[in-house]
């Protein structure tokens, strides 16, 4: 870059070839139809960052990169400048570059081109529109396909060493760049799709027409309408690309050839290469083709006097010529001087230009023509009959139809079962505690997000703003909050105070996180500097009627989060607005306000008391209950306390249910003592607990006699489980004998 910085760019592949794309070769033996195997790969500029970390944007940020079999070409708009990357020298015979590549500012290059074009006004009906119609071109997710058939004449075929494929690659590459220009400039309202390329390997019918562009164009049109092979080819427009310099003009096209038989034009003086010296020819090729197709779409030159006055016209309501790079076409004064021109101008003759369309050209020519065109339809996926892919049978992505290896062979299958994959197709968050937990994900992709400590995953916060704002004025509101922003829900109560051409969709809002990162939504011709990008309002917002408007946007992929000041900045995004009233309420999903709530045990007496907990979650653990054991039988009758840990307090036991803590023979499951008390504490006197009336009658015959003495003496000395134990001391001794003798002769009945 001029300031010494380097720029790192990111490109994404695209194709503008139709599913049934083929080529025609007009040979000495007649017409030959062939399938086409692309020798050029096309890429679109997606992102650019300087060596200092700044994102490159600027007016019209765009670019196209062509990778041919033996060279690379690119053109891009960065910081409002048109840049081109090209080999310094190219051998046209071998189509191989020699030397270094050069990156240069097209407007500052040494070469010039005296191109002017003629416009055949066969269909001169030019539509006009007001600002309201611009909404039709905003963020079209499904662009209509404009099918383009290309023609390469015999002279140009010869400049490629009579190599048909090289000529086709060149033509397709140029159209790919023009397609990107139209998609970027018209917000994907249309895409230009190549359906057919015809190459003249023998002289074409107009080969001998010299310096008569009108006759050459009509001969070209008539040939395509009457030739049996060409007339049947599917197309909306047909465009001739020629390197001839003797056509009498740099290019010519019928004006307003949409959906009729006049969709024809040609670009002349084109370059087959892209040499730095003497001319930035790839950008030139794109310029001339985009210019001539612009006439087919219904646009006059920018120096035409017929442009109506509008808010975007440099002369305001006066209208007339848009710029003064060339003498006015019509009975009006020359337009204002400009520092850089646009595609439909002749500004390359003096001040230079960028590959963009002027807003007036878009509003008054392109949009009316395109939105009233019934012949344009949807695009179909690009398929080529000669597949390029992996030719190694041992690879997991081997293609048996591939005839050319593209270096894509892969030999590893990821955990998702995808050949050459990186687990993205089945990856997700595998942490159940995360807000975005995915129970079906077998592989963690490190995408887990968590609620801020003390908050839930589903918390939301609201930030509002009410303001009367004139053109480009702004107002902001802040909110102290914390979290990770997942989505926004916007409600706007909007009043068109002056009932002018303002729209609700002119509103440009910027949502900023505490770290300063931000994204924007909306705006008309006021832009945002937020690095995370700009979203669009729904098309239903592009109206002037006061009312309530709502919209939701998923922004979880932006990674915005933090604790501190979140900001909503509202800007009146139309520079010509007479003033409106905004009443915004924006709900931030995943962003939380208020004091955090920490769940836990709030009982200071509990074993797991949490002093930081602000909300009792029912988890309190009071500990283990202990009971007083006064008689030492291992059971307690009265509760003593709860205790934490594993050490039981002295004088207490863990078991309760004792019915008399003063008698050690009374506790649950205790054996009976036959003295008439409830030893086992079950509430009844069991048989072994009943009191024995005559214990000396050991044989239970109703009398105390010699038989009792003999029975006692037969077990004398028993120390355990003694059947005739009279005194209940679990042993038979002299004491038992004395008791029997003292009651000798008594009756127990």
XYZ file of C-alpha atoms in Angstrom, residues 120-699:
580
model
C -27.510 1.852 -30.900
C -30.849 3.241 -29.767
C -32.977 0.452 -31.252
C -34.984 0.373 -28.076
C -34.505 3.744 -26.481
C -37.235 3.476 -23.859
C -35.451 4.455 -20.637
C -37.325 4.050 -17.380
C -37.126 6.561 -14.549
C -37.713 5.917 -10.906
C -37.942 7.647 -7.559
C -35.925 6.849 -4.486
C -38.528 4.395 -3.246
C -37.590 1.835 -5.876
C -34.085 1.477 -4.561
C -35.373 -0.889 -1.918
C -35.792 -3.519 -4.603
C -32.044 -3.859 -4.881
C -31.207 -4.317 -1.254
C -29.860 -7.648 -0.049
C -31.555 -9.960 -2.532
C -30.833 -13.476 -1.251
C -31.867 -15.133 -4.527
C -30.529 -13.125 -7.458
C -32.109 -13.543 -10.870
C -29.852 -15.093 -13.490
C -29.096 -13.104 -16.604
C -27.871 -15.735 -19.050
C -24.965 -14.500 -21.168
C -23.733 -16.143 -24.360
C -20.218 -15.053 -25.344
C -18.647 -14.829 -28.787
C -14.901 -14.744 -29.584
C -14.018 -13.740 -33.140
C -11.393 -15.324 -35.377
C -8.885 -12.505 -34.937
C -8.957 -12.870 -31.145
C -8.786 -16.674 -31.434
C -5.510 -16.208 -33.312
C -4.012 -14.052 -30.554
C -4.284 -17.068 -28.262
C -2.142 -19.158 -30.604
C -5.301 -20.716 -32.100
C -5.908 -22.377 -28.720
C -9.668 -22.620 -28.268
C -9.544 -23.487 -24.552
C -7.275 -20.526 -23.802
C -9.675 -18.185 -25.597
C -12.656 -19.615 -23.717
C -10.875 -19.359 -20.341
C -10.096 -15.720 -21.093
C -13.691 -14.871 -22.027
C -15.158 -16.738 -19.057
C -12.665 -15.070 -16.710
C -13.612 -11.598 -17.911
C -17.331 -12.297 -17.482
C -16.686 -13.662 -13.975
C -15.184 -10.321 -13.005
C -18.059 -8.403 -14.589
C -20.551 -10.638 -12.786
C -18.945 -9.771 -9.457
C -19.181 -6.053 -10.268
C -22.904 -6.327 -11.038
C -23.614 -8.424 -7.952
C -21.757 -6.061 -5.639
C -23.123 -2.874 -7.174
C -26.742 -4.051 -7.452
C -26.768 -5.874 -4.112
C -27.249 -9.320 -5.638
C -30.361 -8.374 -7.566
C -28.930 -10.277 -10.559
C -25.985 -12.483 -11.439
C -24.475 -12.807 -14.903
C -24.190 -16.492 -15.769
C -22.253 -17.769 -18.749
C -24.299 -20.308 -20.710
C -22.334 -20.671 -23.945
C -19.119 -19.494 -25.618
C -18.792 -19.513 -29.398
C -15.271 -19.361 -30.856
C -14.732 -18.576 -34.534
C -11.851 -20.748 -35.761
C -12.670 -19.508 -39.276
C -13.456 -15.889 -40.252
C -16.832 -14.726 -38.986
C -19.418 -12.997 -41.244
C -18.444 -9.515 -40.000
C -14.684 -10.062 -40.246
C -14.319 -7.665 -43.185
C -16.395 -4.861 -41.679
C -13.858 -2.203 -40.663
C -14.428 1.088 -38.811
C -18.204 0.711 -38.982
C -19.335 -0.344 -35.542
C -23.056 -0.086 -36.273
C -22.899 -2.409 -39.278
C -20.614 -4.784 -37.406
C -23.052 -4.954 -34.474
C -26.052 -5.608 -36.700
C -24.186 -8.326 -38.621
C -23.248 -9.923 -35.307
C -26.877 -9.811 -34.106
C -28.269 -11.153 -37.382
C -25.788 -14.038 -37.396
C -26.872 -15.181 -33.951
C -30.550 -14.849 -34.807
C -30.336 -16.814 -38.071
C -27.542 -19.368 -37.643
C -29.111 -22.776 -36.924
C -26.558 -23.643 -34.229
C -26.302 -20.257 -32.528
C -29.971 -19.290 -32.569
C -30.958 -22.252 -30.379
C -28.527 -21.453 -27.562
C -30.144 -20.387 -24.306
C -29.325 -16.745 -23.492
C -30.691 -13.348 -22.461
C -27.800 -11.327 -23.898
C -25.047 -12.133 -26.405
C -21.724 -10.333 -26.111
C -18.802 -10.358 -28.525
C -15.318 -9.995 -27.041
C -12.693 -8.974 -29.568
C -9.115 -7.736 -29.534
C -9.645 -6.000 -32.852
C -8.779 -2.321 -32.825
C -10.404 -1.435 -36.150
C -14.086 -1.705 -35.285
C -14.497 2.046 -35.266
C -15.210 2.202 -31.527
C -14.167 0.730 -28.214
C -17.513 -0.973 -27.950
C -21.137 -0.736 -28.933
C -24.412 -2.148 -27.667
C -28.113 -1.753 -28.273
C -29.767 0.379 -25.621
C -32.402 -1.446 -23.562
C -32.117 -4.981 -24.885
C -33.814 -6.601 -21.894
C -36.192 -9.411 -22.860
C -36.175 -8.560 -26.569
C -34.177 -9.388 -29.686
C -31.723 -6.503 -29.231
C -29.734 -7.832 -26.282
C -26.479 -7.663 -28.249
C -23.243 -5.729 -27.919
C -19.509 -6.048 -28.332
C -16.364 -4.900 -26.569
C -13.349 -4.147 -28.743
C -9.681 -3.388 -28.229
C -9.577 -5.856 -25.361
C -6.356 -7.359 -24.081
C -5.621 -11.067 -24.101
C -3.143 -10.635 -21.293
C -2.744 -8.360 -18.324
C 0.631 -6.756 -18.815
C 1.481 -3.852 -16.525
C 2.910 -1.982 -19.488
C 1.314 -0.128 -21.141
C -2.197 -0.592 -19.705
C -3.995 -2.210 -16.735
C -5.751 -4.479 -19.159
C -7.723 -6.846 -16.936
C -9.457 -3.902 -15.251
C -9.902 -2.381 -18.705
C -11.520 -5.577 -19.980
C -13.948 -5.565 -17.057
C -14.694 -1.878 -17.562
C -15.538 -2.102 -21.258
C -17.679 -5.255 -20.952
C -19.541 -3.937 -17.887
C -20.065 -0.640 -19.742
C -21.542 -2.209 -22.881
C -23.754 -4.607 -20.929
C -24.924 -1.541 -19.010
C -26.345 -0.177 -22.258
C -28.161 -3.483 -22.834
C -29.674 -3.088 -19.372
C -30.978 0.366 -20.330
C -28.317 2.794 -19.131
C -27.080 5.813 -21.076
C -23.705 7.428 -20.434
C -23.242 9.488 -17.297
C -22.777 12.596 -19.488
C -26.282 12.142 -20.958
C -28.588 15.099 -20.375
C -31.645 12.967 -19.675
C -30.839 12.003 -16.084
C -33.599 13.251 -13.788
C -32.889 15.328 -10.716
C -32.777 13.374 -7.461
C -31.236 13.353 -4.015
C -28.259 11.338 -5.283
C -27.677 13.445 -8.392
C -24.607 15.725 -8.101
C -26.726 18.595 -9.424
C -29.651 17.828 -7.119
C -33.107 18.412 -8.531
C -31.707 20.079 -11.641
C -30.595 16.751 -13.074
C -28.749 16.530 -16.370
C -25.254 15.162 -16.935
C -23.841 13.371 -13.902
C -20.193 14.242 -14.563
C -18.158 16.467 -16.825
C -15.556 13.967 -17.981
C -16.921 14.241 -21.525
C -19.081 16.634 -23.474
C -22.751 16.481 -22.569
C -24.979 14.255 -24.695
C -27.969 16.491 -25.419
C -28.906 20.122 -24.917
C -27.600 20.676 -21.395
C -24.460 21.999 -19.802
C -21.555 19.708 -19.083
C -21.807 17.934 -15.765
C -19.737 18.805 -12.677
C -16.068 17.874 -12.525
C -15.214 14.767 -10.509
C -12.017 13.262 -9.113
C -12.919 9.763 -10.253
C -15.568 8.415 -12.590
C -17.791 5.350 -12.759
C -18.363 2.564 -15.274
C -20.889 4.299 -17.535
C -18.627 7.356 -17.871
C -15.675 8.324 -20.079
C -13.661 9.486 -17.063
C -10.845 7.072 -17.918
C -9.907 9.625 -20.571
C -8.832 12.161 -17.954
C -9.279 11.561 -14.205
C -9.630 7.775 -14.058
C -12.447 5.638 -12.713
C -13.359 2.809 -10.357
C -15.399 -0.217 -11.378
C -18.641 0.988 -9.832
C -21.977 2.316 -11.072
C -23.160 5.772 -10.078
C -26.225 5.650 -7.758
C -28.255 7.688 -10.266
C -27.490 5.131 -12.990
C -28.586 2.339 -10.669
C -31.802 4.073 -9.602
C -32.914 5.442 -12.942
C -31.703 2.774 -15.371
C -30.798 -0.570 -13.845
C -33.440 -1.052 -11.165
C -36.482 -0.155 -13.301
C -35.233 -2.323 -16.148
C -34.426 -5.309 -13.960
C -37.530 -5.248 -11.794
C -39.718 -5.215 -14.904
C -37.863 -8.042 -16.679
C -39.951 -11.240 -16.941
C -37.272 -13.205 -18.813
C -34.747 -13.499 -15.979
C -35.058 -16.592 -13.807
C -33.378 -18.394 -10.947
C -29.848 -19.755 -11.038
C -28.993 -23.430 -11.188
C -25.908 -25.093 -9.665
C -22.832 -25.169 -11.852
C -21.903 -28.603 -13.170
C -19.258 -29.451 -15.741
C -19.131 -32.683 -17.706
C -15.372 -33.013 -17.346
C -15.161 -33.200 -13.590
C -12.068 -31.897 -11.852
C -11.304 -33.641 -8.583
C -9.262 -36.339 -6.875
C -7.921 -38.994 -9.243
C -6.245 -41.233 -6.611
C -8.363 -44.390 -6.054
C -6.874 -44.818 -2.558
C -8.232 -41.467 -1.371
C -11.528 -41.279 0.480
C -12.746 -38.570 -1.902
C -11.698 -40.313 -5.099
C -13.852 -39.286 -8.068
C -14.098 -41.864 -10.814
C -15.327 -39.173 -13.203
C -12.416 -36.800 -12.618
C -10.059 -36.401 -15.536
C -7.852 -33.757 -13.939
C -6.506 -33.861 -10.391
C -7.114 -30.633 -8.499
C -4.944 -31.482 -5.505
C -7.931 -32.112 -3.262
C -7.235 -35.786 -2.447
C -7.772 -36.612 1.197
C -7.011 -39.816 3.058
C -8.429 -39.163 6.503
C -12.019 -39.469 7.700
C -12.893 -37.275 10.670
C -14.996 -38.234 13.676
C -18.100 -37.073 11.830
C -17.446 -39.585 9.060
C -16.511 -36.852 6.591
C -13.642 -37.462 4.237
C -10.980 -34.844 4.815
C -13.198 -33.133 7.336
C -12.177 -31.264 10.470
C -15.095 -32.332 12.687
C -17.017 -29.154 11.850
C -20.024 -30.966 10.422
C -20.889 -32.672 13.711
C -19.051 -30.497 16.201
C -20.786 -28.649 18.970
C -20.675 -27.837 22.646
C -20.515 -30.996 24.751
C -20.549 -29.374 28.209
C -23.995 -29.862 29.825
C -23.453 -26.763 31.956
C -22.998 -24.495 28.923
C -25.775 -22.337 27.524
C -25.367 -23.837 24.046
C -24.955 -27.468 25.088
C -25.644 -29.823 22.197
C -26.381 -33.359 23.441
C -26.167 -34.712 19.886
C -22.637 -33.418 19.235
C -20.005 -36.182 19.426
C -17.107 -33.739 19.129
C -16.502 -30.586 21.134
C -15.711 -27.679 18.828
C -14.771 -25.273 21.630
C -17.876 -23.217 20.964
C -19.331 -23.493 24.476
C -20.686 -20.308 25.969
C -21.606 -19.781 29.595
C -23.811 -17.435 31.525
C -22.010 -14.881 33.686
C -21.565 -16.090 37.285
C -24.777 -15.513 39.159
C -26.995 -15.306 36.066
C -28.958 -17.744 33.938
C -28.458 -18.556 30.269
C -31.852 -17.149 29.307
C -31.469 -13.725 30.865
C -32.189 -10.634 28.764
C -31.843 -6.901 29.141
C -33.398 -3.926 27.408
C -31.807 -0.750 26.166
C -33.996 2.014 24.830
C -33.674 5.397 23.206
C -36.115 8.106 22.152
C -34.784 10.901 19.964
C -35.682 13.398 17.239
C -32.877 13.176 14.685
C -32.188 15.178 11.562
C -30.099 13.973 8.624
C -26.973 12.132 9.835
C -27.623 13.114 13.464
C -27.114 10.533 16.194
C -28.014 9.806 19.793
C -26.835 7.061 22.124
C -27.866 5.238 25.264
C -25.824 3.021 27.590
C -26.641 0.119 29.855
C -24.527 -1.454 32.593
C -24.786 -5.180 32.010
C -22.810 -8.366 31.627
C -23.018 -11.427 29.412
C -22.517 -12.841 25.939
C -24.792 -11.365 23.273
C -26.701 -14.058 21.376
C -29.420 -12.096 19.576
C -31.211 -8.778 19.456
C -34.918 -8.098 19.167
C -35.679 -4.617 17.904
C -38.922 -2.688 18.245
C -39.044 0.737 16.617
C -41.939 3.135 16.981
C -41.158 5.524 14.141
C -42.674 8.867 13.203
C -41.931 10.478 9.837
C -42.140 13.945 11.329
C -41.922 15.870 8.057
C -43.683 13.292 5.874
C -40.796 13.370 3.412
C -38.975 10.530 1.646
C -37.461 9.208 4.875
C -37.821 5.499 5.608
C -37.914 3.598 8.844
C -35.135 1.532 7.273
C -32.885 4.605 7.053
C -32.232 4.091 10.754
C -28.651 3.032 11.370
C -28.097 1.488 14.789
C -24.798 0.416 16.306
C -24.668 -2.044 19.208
C -21.389 -1.940 21.142
C -20.005 -4.281 23.805
C -17.917 -3.101 26.787
C -14.682 -3.902 24.909
C -15.653 -1.543 22.067
C -16.510 -4.219 19.500
C -19.678 -3.412 17.598
C -21.947 -4.258 14.692
C -24.501 -2.149 12.887
C -27.905 -2.559 11.281
C -29.472 -0.552 8.476
C -28.681 2.916 7.181
C -29.220 4.284 3.683
C -26.250 6.389 2.594
C -24.593 6.844 5.989
C -22.201 4.031 6.816
C -20.908 2.597 10.076
C -17.311 1.938 11.077
C -18.223 -1.079 13.216
C -15.746 -3.839 12.422
C -18.155 -6.739 12.942
C -20.248 -5.855 9.902
C -23.624 -4.428 8.991
C -26.952 -6.257 8.902
C -29.950 -5.162 6.831
C -33.443 -4.290 7.971
C -36.285 -6.234 6.335
C -37.533 -4.769 3.056
C -40.779 -3.898 4.822
C -38.912 -1.172 6.711
C -38.139 0.684 3.469
C -41.327 2.733 3.546
C -42.191 6.265 4.623
C -45.244 5.486 6.734
C -45.075 6.097 10.478
C -45.674 3.003 12.565
C -44.179 0.200 14.635
C -41.450 -1.947 13.089
C -39.887 -5.096 14.537
C -36.962 -7.323 13.634
C -34.787 -10.025 15.233
C -31.172 -10.863 14.395
C -29.045 -13.806 15.539
C -25.587 -12.429 16.354
C -24.215 -15.375 18.327
C -21.443 -15.901 15.760
C -19.995 -12.438 16.433
C -18.602 -13.439 19.840
C -19.611 -10.199 21.583
C -19.511 -10.214 25.373
C -18.253 -8.465 28.468
C -19.056 -6.786 31.748
C -19.585 -3.040 31.731
C -21.215 -0.454 29.488
C -23.222 -1.714 26.516
C -24.213 1.023 24.090
C -26.957 1.614 21.544
C -26.136 4.358 19.054
C -28.931 5.484 16.717
C -28.170 7.491 13.561
C -30.533 8.971 10.997
C -28.909 7.193 8.060
C -30.233 9.285 5.176
C -28.322 12.465 4.435
C -31.366 14.173 2.915
C -33.845 13.410 5.685
C -35.934 16.294 6.964
C -35.974 14.792 10.451
C -37.771 11.877 12.116
C -38.587 10.586 15.598
C -37.129 7.290 16.784
C -38.403 5.316 19.779
C -36.167 2.253 19.946
C -36.330 -0.662 22.346
C -33.644 -3.282 21.821
C -33.678 -6.527 23.786
C -30.224 -8.039 24.247
C -30.509 -11.817 24.656
C -27.796 -13.314 26.848
C -26.903 -9.970 28.422
C -27.911 -9.605 32.076
C -28.591 -6.686 34.397
C -29.125 -6.368 38.157
C -27.182 -8.015 40.977
C -26.067 -11.583 40.364
C -27.967 -14.372 42.072
C -25.824 -17.145 43.541
C -27.726 -20.236 44.633
C -26.639 -22.206 47.692
C -27.327 -22.903 51.354
C -28.152 -19.783 53.337
C -28.565 -21.472 56.819
C -25.528 -20.613 58.969
C -26.157 -23.744 61.083
C -25.878 -26.063 58.078
C -22.773 -28.058 57.331
C -22.657 -26.636 53.761
C -23.491 -23.018 54.589
C -22.417 -20.702 51.720
C -21.805 -17.154 52.875
C -21.809 -15.909 49.246
C -25.192 -17.426 48.370
C -28.018 -14.946 47.842
C -30.738 -17.485 47.097
C -31.417 -20.655 49.083
C -31.569 -23.501 46.593
C -32.775 -26.124 49.071
C -29.401 -27.812 49.264
C -28.741 -27.170 52.958
C -27.275 -30.174 54.813
C -27.952 -29.873 58.554
C -25.707 -32.819 59.318
C -26.257 -36.072 61.174
C -28.754 -36.179 64.108
C -27.414 -37.463 67.469
C -29.348 -38.671 70.585
C -28.511 -38.729 74.315
C -27.701 -42.270 75.622
C -28.041 -42.111 79.417
C -28.042 -45.872 80.106
C -25.311 -46.821 77.635
C -27.397 -49.359 75.722
C -26.495 -47.776 72.310
C -29.912 -46.188 71.784
C -31.114 -42.708 72.670
C -34.514 -41.498 73.722
C -34.125 -37.738 73.316
C -32.660 -35.641 70.423
C -29.379 -34.020 71.305
C -28.031 -32.170 68.238
C -26.968 -32.266 64.557
C -23.278 -32.639 63.919
C -21.059 -32.353 60.827
C -18.314 -34.760 59.996
C -17.785 -38.350 61.076
C -17.036 -38.010 64.823
C -20.119 -38.578 67.024
C -20.263 -36.162 70.002
C -19.550 -37.685 73.443
C -22.580 -39.025 75.326
C -24.643 -39.378 72.164
C -25.449 -42.136 69.714
C -26.780 -42.270 66.143
C -29.683 -44.646 66.932
C -32.909 -43.491 68.537
C -36.097 -45.271 69.640
C -35.130 -46.004 73.275
C -38.286 -46.007 75.427
C -36.476 -45.723 78.796
C -33.027 -44.143 78.724
C -32.597 -45.040 82.418
C -32.905 -48.824 81.920
C -30.265 -50.544 79.828
C -32.525 -53.583 79.282
C -35.057 -51.498 77.410
C -34.209 -50.585 73.771
C -35.420 -51.640 70.309
C -35.015 -55.400 69.701
C -33.894 -56.032 73.331
C -34.621 -59.567 74.666
C -37.357 -59.997 77.287
C -36.408 -60.181 80.976
C -39.673 -61.839 82.128
C -40.262 -59.161 84.709
C -43.277 -57.607 83.052
C -41.637 -54.630 81.255
C -41.529 -53.683 77.497
C -37.888 -54.538 76.934
C -37.958 -54.207 73.096
C -39.911 -50.922 73.152
C -42.563 -52.166 70.723
C -45.425 -50.974 72.920
C -46.647 -54.428 74.116
C -45.522 -57.029 76.704
C -44.367 -59.985 74.683
C -44.307 -63.587 76.008
C -40.639 -63.425 76.999
C -41.325 -60.194 78.807
C -44.227 -61.480 80.992
C -43.451 -61.726 84.741
C -43.015 -65.320 86.057
C -45.143 -65.837 89.313
C -43.374 -68.975 90.658
C -39.804 -69.095 89.307
C -38.744 -71.879 91.730
C -41.105 -74.357 89.976
C -38.506 -74.973 87.317
C -40.353 -77.964 85.801
